[in-house]
Coordinates of C-alpha atoms and ligand atoms in Angstrom, one line a residue:
X1 CA -39.7 -13.1 -54.2
X2 CA -37.3 -16.5 -54.6
X3 CA -36.3 -17.7 -57.7
X4 CA -37.3 -21.5 -58.2
X5 CA -33.8 -21.9 -59.9
X6 CA -32.5 -22.4 -56.5
X7 CA -34.6 -25.5 -55.4
X8 CA -33.0 -28.3 -55.6
X9 CA -35.8 -31.6 -56.7
X10 CA -35.6 -32.3 -52.9
X11 CA -36.5 -28.6 -52.2
X12 CA -39.1 -28.2 -54.3
X13 CA -40.8 -31.8 -53.3
X14 CA -40.4 -30.5 -49.6
X15 CA -42.1 -27.3 -50.7
X16 CA -45.1 -29.1 -52.6
X17 CA -45.4 -31.2 -49.5
X18 CA -45.8 -28.4 -47.2
X19 CA -48.2 -26.7 -49.5
X20 CA -50.9 -30.0 -49.6
X21 CA -49.3 -30.7 -53.3
X22 CA -48.3 -34.1 -54.2
X23 CA -44.6 -34.4 -54.5
X24 CA -44.4 -36.1 -57.4
X25 CA -45.4 -33.2 -59.3
X26 CA -41.5 -32.0 -58.5
X27 CA -40.1 -33.9 -61.0
X28 CA -42.5 -32.7 -63.8
X29 CA -41.7 -29.1 -63.1
X30 CA -38.2 -29.7 -63.0
X31 CA -39.0 -31.1 -66.5
X32 CA -40.1 -28.2 -67.5
X33 CA -37.8 -25.9 -66.4
X34 CA -35.0 -28.0 -67.3
X35 CA -36.0 -29.9 -70.3
X36 CA -38.6 -27.7 -72.3
X37 CA -36.8 -24.8 -70.8
X38 CA -40.1 -22.7 -70.2
X39 CA -40.2 -19.3 -69.4
X40 CA -43.7 -19.1 -68.6
X41 CA -45.7 -20.8 -65.3
X42 CA -48.3 -21.2 -67.6
X43 CA -46.8 -23.5 -70.0
X44 CA -46.5 -26.3 -67.6
X45 CA -49.8 -27.9 -69.0
X46 CA -49.6 -30.7 -66.8
X47 CA -49.6 -28.9 -63.7
X48 CA -53.1 -27.5 -62.1
X49 CA -54.3 -24.3 -62.1
X50 CA -54.4 -24.1 -58.7
X51 CA -50.7 -25.0 -58.2
X52 CA -49.4 -23.0 -60.7
X53 CA -51.2 -19.6 -59.0
X54 CA -49.7 -20.6 -55.6
X55 CA -46.0 -21.0 -57.5
X56 CA -46.2 -17.8 -59.0
X57 CA -46.7 -16.4 -55.7
X58 CA -43.9 -17.9 -54.3
X59 CA -41.2 -17.9 -57.1
X60 CA -40.2 -16.1 -59.9
X61 CA -39.0 -17.7 -63.2
X62 CA -36.7 -14.5 -64.1
X63 CA -33.5 -15.6 -66.3
X64 CA -30.7 -13.6 -66.5
X65 CA -29.6 -10.5 -68.5
X66 CA -27.0 -10.6 -70.8
X67 CA -25.1 -7.5 -70.7
X68 CA -22.5 -8.6 -73.3
X69 CA -22.0 -11.7 -75.8
X70 CA -18.6 -12.2 -77.3
X71 CA -17.6 -14.4 -80.1
X72 CA -14.5 -15.8 -80.9
X73 CA -12.5 -16.6 -83.8
X74 CA -12.6 -20.6 -82.0
X75 CA -16.3 -20.4 -81.7
X76 CA -15.8 -19.7 -77.8
X77 CA -18.7 -17.7 -76.7
X78 CA -17.9 -15.2 -73.5
X79 CA -21.2 -14.1 -71.9
X80 CA -21.0 -11.0 -69.3
X81 CA -24.8 -11.7 -67.4
X82 CA -25.8 -8.9 -65.1
X83 CA -27.7 -9.9 -61.9
X84 CA -30.6 -8.5 -60.0
X85 CA -28.7 -6.3 -57.8
X86 CA -26.5 -4.8 -61.2
X87 CA -23.4 -7.4 -60.0
X88 CA -21.5 -8.4 -63.3
X89 CA -20.8 -12.1 -63.6
X90 CA -19.0 -13.8 -66.4
X91 CA -19.2 -17.3 -67.8
X92 CA -17.9 -18.8 -70.9
X93 CA -19.2 -21.5 -73.6
X94 CA -16.1 -23.9 -75.2
X95 CA -16.6 -26.2 -78.0
X96 CA -14.3 -29.1 -77.6
X97 CA -14.1 -32.0 -79.8
X98 CA -16.2 -33.9 -76.9
X99 CA -18.6 -31.7 -77.1
X100 CA -19.8 -28.3 -75.4
X101 CA -18.5 -27.1 -72.1
X102 CA -19.8 -24.1 -69.8
X103 CA -17.2 -22.6 -67.8
X104 CA -19.1 -20.8 -64.5
X105 CA -18.3 -18.4 -62.0
X106 CA -18.9 -19.2 -58.2
X107 CA -18.7 -15.5 -56.5
X108 CA -18.9 -11.7 -57.7
X109 CA -14.8 -11.1 -57.4
X110 CA -12.6 -13.4 -55.7
X111 CA -10.7 -12.7 -52.3
X112 CA -8.1 -15.2 -53.0
X113 CA -5.3 -13.1 -54.5
X114 CA -3.4 -15.3 -56.9
X115 CA -0.9 -12.5 -58.2
X116 CA -1.3 -13.7 -62.2
X117 CA -5.0 -13.7 -62.1
X118 CA -7.6 -11.0 -63.2
X119 CA -10.7 -11.9 -61.1
X120 CA -8.8 -10.8 -57.8
X121 CA -8.3 -7.6 -59.3
X122 CA -11.3 -6.7 -57.4
X123 CA -12.4 -7.9 -54.4
X124 CA -15.2 -10.4 -53.7
X125 CA -18.6 -8.3 -53.8
X126 CA -20.5 -11.5 -52.5
X127 CA -21.0 -15.3 -53.1
X128 CA -23.6 -16.0 -56.0
X129 CA -26.6 -17.8 -54.9
X130 CA -27.3 -21.5 -56.6
X131 CA -30.1 -20.3 -58.7
X132 CA -27.2 -17.5 -60.0
X133 CA -25.2 -20.3 -60.8
X134 CA -27.6 -22.5 -62.2
X135 CA -29.2 -19.8 -64.6
X136 CA -25.4 -19.4 -65.5
X137 CA -25.4 -23.1 -67.1
X138 CA -29.6 -22.6 -68.0
X139 CA -28.8 -19.3 -70.3
X140 CA -25.8 -20.9 -72.0
X141 CA -27.9 -24.1 -72.2
X142 CA -30.7 -21.6 -74.0
X143 CA -28.0 -20.1 -76.9
X144 CA -26.8 -23.5 -77.7
X145 CA -30.9 -24.4 -78.2
X146 CA -31.0 -22.1 -81.2
X147 CA -28.8 -24.9 -83.1
X148 CA -30.2 -27.9 -81.4
X149 CA -27.2 -28.1 -79.5
X150 CA -26.7 -29.6 -75.7
X151 CA -24.6 -28.5 -72.8
X152 CA -22.4 -31.7 -72.1
X153 CA -19.8 -30.5 -69.5
X154 CA -19.6 -28.0 -66.7
X155 CA -16.4 -26.9 -65.3
X156 CA -16.5 -24.3 -62.2
X157 CA -13.6 -22.4 -62.9
X158 CA -14.7 -19.2 -63.8
X159 CA -14.6 -16.1 -61.4
X160 CA -14.3 -17.1 -57.6
X161 CA -13.3 -20.0 -55.5
X162 CA -16.0 -22.6 -55.2
X163 CA -15.0 -24.0 -51.6
X164 CA -15.4 -20.4 -50.3
X165 CA -19.0 -20.7 -51.4
X166 CA -19.4 -24.5 -50.7
X167 CA -23.1 -24.6 -49.9
X168 CA -24.8 -22.8 -52.9
X169 CA -21.8 -24.4 -55.5
X170 CA -23.0 -27.7 -54.2
X171 CA -26.7 -27.2 -54.3
X172 CA -26.2 -25.7 -58.0
X173 CA -24.5 -28.6 -59.3
X174 CA -26.9 -30.9 -57.7
X175 CA -29.8 -29.5 -60.0
X176 CA -27.4 -29.2 -63.0
X177 CA -26.6 -32.6 -62.6
X178 CA -30.5 -34.1 -61.7
X179 CA -31.5 -36.7 -64.6
X180 CA -34.6 -34.1 -64.6
X181 CA -32.6 -31.1 -64.2
X182 CA -29.9 -30.0 -66.8
X183 CA -29.1 -33.7 -66.9
X184 CA -24.7 -33.4 -67.1
X185 CA -23.4 -36.4 -66.0
X186 CA -21.3 -36.1 -62.5
X187 CA -18.1 -37.2 -64.3
X188 CA -18.9 -34.2 -66.7
X189 CA -18.7 -31.5 -63.9
X190 CA -15.7 -30.3 -63.0
X191 CA -14.8 -28.1 -59.7
X192 CA -11.4 -26.2 -59.1
X193 CA -9.9 -25.0 -55.9
X194 CA -7.3 -22.7 -55.2
X195 CA -6.4 -25.5 -52.6
X196 CA -8.4 -24.4 -49.5
X197 CA -8.0 -27.6 -47.4
X198 CA -11.4 -27.4 -45.1
X199 CA -13.4 -27.7 -48.7
X200 CA -11.3 -30.2 -49.9
X201 CA -11.7 -32.5 -47.0
X202 CA -15.5 -31.8 -47.0
X203 CA -15.6 -32.8 -50.6
X204 CA -13.9 -35.9 -49.8
X205 CA -16.2 -37.1 -47.6
X206 CA -19.2 -36.4 -49.4
X207 CA -18.1 -39.2 -52.4
X208 CA -19.7 -37.4 -55.1
X209 CA -18.7 -38.2 -58.7
X210 CA -17.9 -34.8 -59.8
X211 CA -14.2 -34.5 -61.0
X212 CA -11.9 -32.3 -58.5
X213 CA -9.3 -30.2 -60.2
X214 CA -6.5 -28.5 -58.2
X215 CA -4.6 -25.1 -59.1
X216 CA -1.3 -25.9 -58.5
X217 CA 0.8 -23.2 -60.8
X218 CA 4.1 -23.9 -58.1
X219 CA 5.8 -27.4 -57.2
X220 CA 7.4 -25.8 -54.1
X221 CA 6.2 -23.5 -51.1
X222 CA 8.5 -20.4 -51.7
X223 CA 6.9 -19.9 -55.2
X224 CA 3.6 -21.0 -54.5
X225 CA 3.7 -18.3 -51.5
X226 CA 4.5 -15.7 -53.6
X227 CA 1.7 -16.9 -56.6
X228 CA -1.1 -18.0 -54.8
X229 CA -1.7 -16.3 -50.9
X230 CA -3.4 -19.4 -49.7
X231 CA -0.3 -21.1 -50.0
X232 CA 0.8 -19.5 -46.8
X233 CA -2.8 -20.6 -44.7
X234 CA -2.6 -24.2 -46.6
X235 CA 1.0 -25.0 -47.7
X236 CA 2.0 -28.0 -50.3
X237 CA 2.5 -30.6 -47.7
X238 CA -1.1 -29.7 -45.6
X239 CA -2.7 -29.8 -49.1
X240 CA -0.9 -32.8 -50.5
X241 CA -2.3 -35.0 -47.4
X242 CA -5.8 -33.6 -47.7
X243 CA -5.8 -34.5 -51.3
X244 CA -4.3 -38.6 -50.8
X245 CA -7.1 -38.5 -48.1
X246 CA -9.5 -37.3 -51.1
X247 CA -8.2 -40.1 -53.5
X248 CA -8.7 -42.8 -50.3
X249 CA -11.8 -42.0 -50.0
X250 CA -13.1 -41.4 -53.7
X251 CA -10.6 -43.7 -56.0
X252 CA -11.0 -40.9 -58.4
X253 CA -8.1 -39.4 -60.7
X254 CA -7.3 -35.9 -59.6
X255 CA -6.6 -33.2 -62.1
X256 CA -4.2 -30.5 -61.3
X257 CA -3.7 -27.2 -63.2
X258 CA -0.7 -25.9 -64.2
X259 CA -0.1 -22.5 -65.7
X260 CA 3.1 -21.9 -68.0
X261 CA 4.4 -18.4 -66.7
X262 CA 7.5 -17.6 -68.6
X263 CA 10.4 -17.7 -66.4
X264 CA 8.5 -17.8 -63.5
X265 CA 7.1 -21.7 -62.8
X266 CA 8.6 -23.5 -66.1
X267 CA 12.2 -24.6 -65.5
X268 CA 13.5 -28.2 -65.7
X269 CA 14.4 -28.2 -61.8
X270 CA 10.5 -27.1 -61.4
X271 CA 9.4 -29.9 -63.6
X272 CA 11.4 -32.3 -61.6
X273 CA 9.6 -31.0 -58.7
X274 CA 6.3 -31.7 -59.9
X275 CA 7.2 -35.4 -60.7
X276 CA 8.6 -35.3 -57.7
X277 CA 5.2 -34.1 -55.8
X278 CA 2.7 -36.0 -58.3
X279 CA 4.6 -39.5 -57.6
X280 CA 2.5 -42.2 -56.4
X281 CA -0.7 -39.9 -57.2
X282 CA -3.7 -41.2 -59.3
X283 CA -3.5 -37.5 -61.0
X284 CA -2.6 -35.9 -64.0
X285 CA -1.5 -32.4 -64.9
X286 CA -3.2 -29.9 -67.0
X287 CA -0.7 -27.6 -68.4
X288 CA -2.5 -24.4 -69.5
X289 CA -1.0 -21.2 -71.4
X290 CA -1.4 -18.0 -69.4
X291 CA -4.2 -15.6 -70.8
X292 CA -2.0 -12.4 -70.8
X293 CA -4.0 -9.9 -68.3
X294 CA -3.1 -6.2 -69.5
X295 CA -2.4 -5.0 -65.7
X296 CA -0.3 -8.2 -64.8
X297 CA 3.6 -8.3 -65.9
X298 CA 3.4 -12.1 -66.7
X299 CA 4.0 -13.7 -70.0
X300 CA 3.1 -16.9 -70.9
X301 CA 5.5 -19.4 -71.5
X302 CA 7.0 -19.6 -75.6
X303 CA 5.3 -22.8 -77.5
X304 CA 9.1 -24.3 -77.8
X305 CA 9.5 -24.0 -73.8
X306 CA 5.7 -25.7 -73.2
X307 CA 6.8 -28.8 -75.3
X308 CA 9.8 -28.8 -73.5
X309 CA 8.1 -28.6 -69.9
X310 CA 5.4 -31.3 -71.2
X311 CA 8.3 -33.6 -72.5
X312 CA 10.2 -33.6 -69.3
X313 CA 7.3 -34.3 -67.5
X314 CA 6.3 -37.1 -69.5
X315 CA 9.9 -38.6 -69.4
X316 CA 9.7 -38.5 -65.9
X317 CA 6.2 -40.5 -66.4
X318 CA 4.1 -37.9 -65.2
X319 CA 0.6 -38.0 -66.9
X320 CA 0.2 -34.9 -68.7
X321 CA -1.8 -32.4 -71.2
X322 CA -1.2 -29.5 -72.9
X323 CA -4.2 -27.3 -73.2
X324 CA -4.6 -25.4 -76.3
X325 CA -5.7 -21.7 -76.1
X326 CA -9.1 -20.6 -76.4
X327 CA -11.0 -17.2 -76.8
X328 CA -7.9 -15.2 -76.0
X329 CA -8.8 -12.9 -78.7
X330 CA -11.8 -11.7 -76.5
X331 CA -10.6 -11.3 -72.8
X332 CA -11.6 -14.9 -71.9
X333 CA -9.1 -15.4 -68.7
X334 CA -11.1 -15.3 -65.8
X335 CA -12.0 -12.2 -64.4
X336 CA -10.8 -10.3 -67.3
X337 CA -14.4 -8.7 -69.2
X338 CA -15.7 -8.1 -65.7
X339 CA -12.7 -6.0 -64.6
X340 CA -13.0 -4.3 -68.2
X341 CA -16.6 -3.6 -68.3
X342 CA -16.1 -1.9 -64.6
X343 CA -13.5 0.4 -65.6
Ligands
LIG401 N1 -10.6 -20.0 -57.7 C1 -10.3 -21.9 -58.4 C2 -11.7 -21.6 -59.8 C3 -11.3 -20.1 -60.6 S1 -9.8 -20.3 -61.7 C4 -9.6 -22.0 -58.9 O1 -8.0 -21.3 -58.2 O2 -8.7 -23.4 -59.3 C5 -9.9 -21.2 -62.6 C6 -8.2 -21.1 -63.1 O3 -8.0 -20.1 -64.1 C7 -7.5 -21.5 -62.3 O4 -6.6 -22.5 -62.4 C8 -6.5 -20.5 -62.2 O5 -5.6 -20.1 -61.8 C9 -6.4 -20.2 -63.9 N2 -6.4 -18.7 -64.0 C10 -6.1 -17.7 -63.6 N3 -6.1 -16.6 -64.2 C11 -5.5 -17.0 -65.6 C12 -5.1 -16.3 -66.6 N4 -5.0 -15.2 -67.0 N5 -5.0 -17.5 -67.7 C13 -5.5 -18.7 -67.6 N6 -5.9 -19.1 -66.3 C14 -5.8 -18.5 -65.4

């Protein structure tokens, strides 16, 4: 049976029409699902018994099973969810001064093969369906409901490459963004890609207001080829051409993510290369401490070097932020928890 959480409002209205029901009930049903967050069709008190029995035949309302929930000293919560087929999926709830943010996974495992990342330790098993992505956010909102808090931000930065599962990710975001859905503003939703150029071009043309983040991690092809195999298919000049196209269409500020890898990508020369690369672009770069992965030899840059790198970029006029570390006591780096659970 189909999960009702995989339907956009438009899909639900089409379903209602096709089944001789009034499409305007779609919004009411959405509100029951995402605002009241009911767990039983019978709780939809303004929907007729007849409609409810038809929907019960066609859809299930099942939530995700929580396989484990770890809480970090800084309040970060890491969920390991189990899907219907037993697949394990990680999501993280983070607390920032601007509110609660959920980091969602887009695939089971990942095929991008970035050399520093734990997600790629386990190859992609399959894409996540739209409902499995929406349900990660809904489950996290339900956790927040216990204290009357509201999820305000979504980042698609968990396991998987969102542009390798484009349609399902976009459908899930439309449900999360819908005013009758989880009602999270488009500008509070960020999608992060390792640089799949066809996906970036497609996204550029859709003119959606979600933030686009690019995992850069290296300022030249030689190093990026080594760290991120995707760079061999879409080298920096091809990537940046697509990004400039995106900026021209959208007038939105791009985010670059840059992991600080000790002795690998944190030199003065490399800071200057970043400044040259980003020159004239409406973009900022977020320097991210590396969460240690046992199976990998990479280390994060020292605090001192991170600050030095940050200052170098600042001096070159690059818009730059240095991200604080979250949840590193609970394996909150991408794919770490799942990799351990499957050991
Ligand atoms: N595939 C997408 C989204 C998932 S990864 C992408 O590459 O952007 C989300 C971010 O986490 C990426 O920037 C990724 O490079 C980074 N990341 C991977 N492993 C990490 C680790 N051990 N510590 C910190 N960030 C990590």
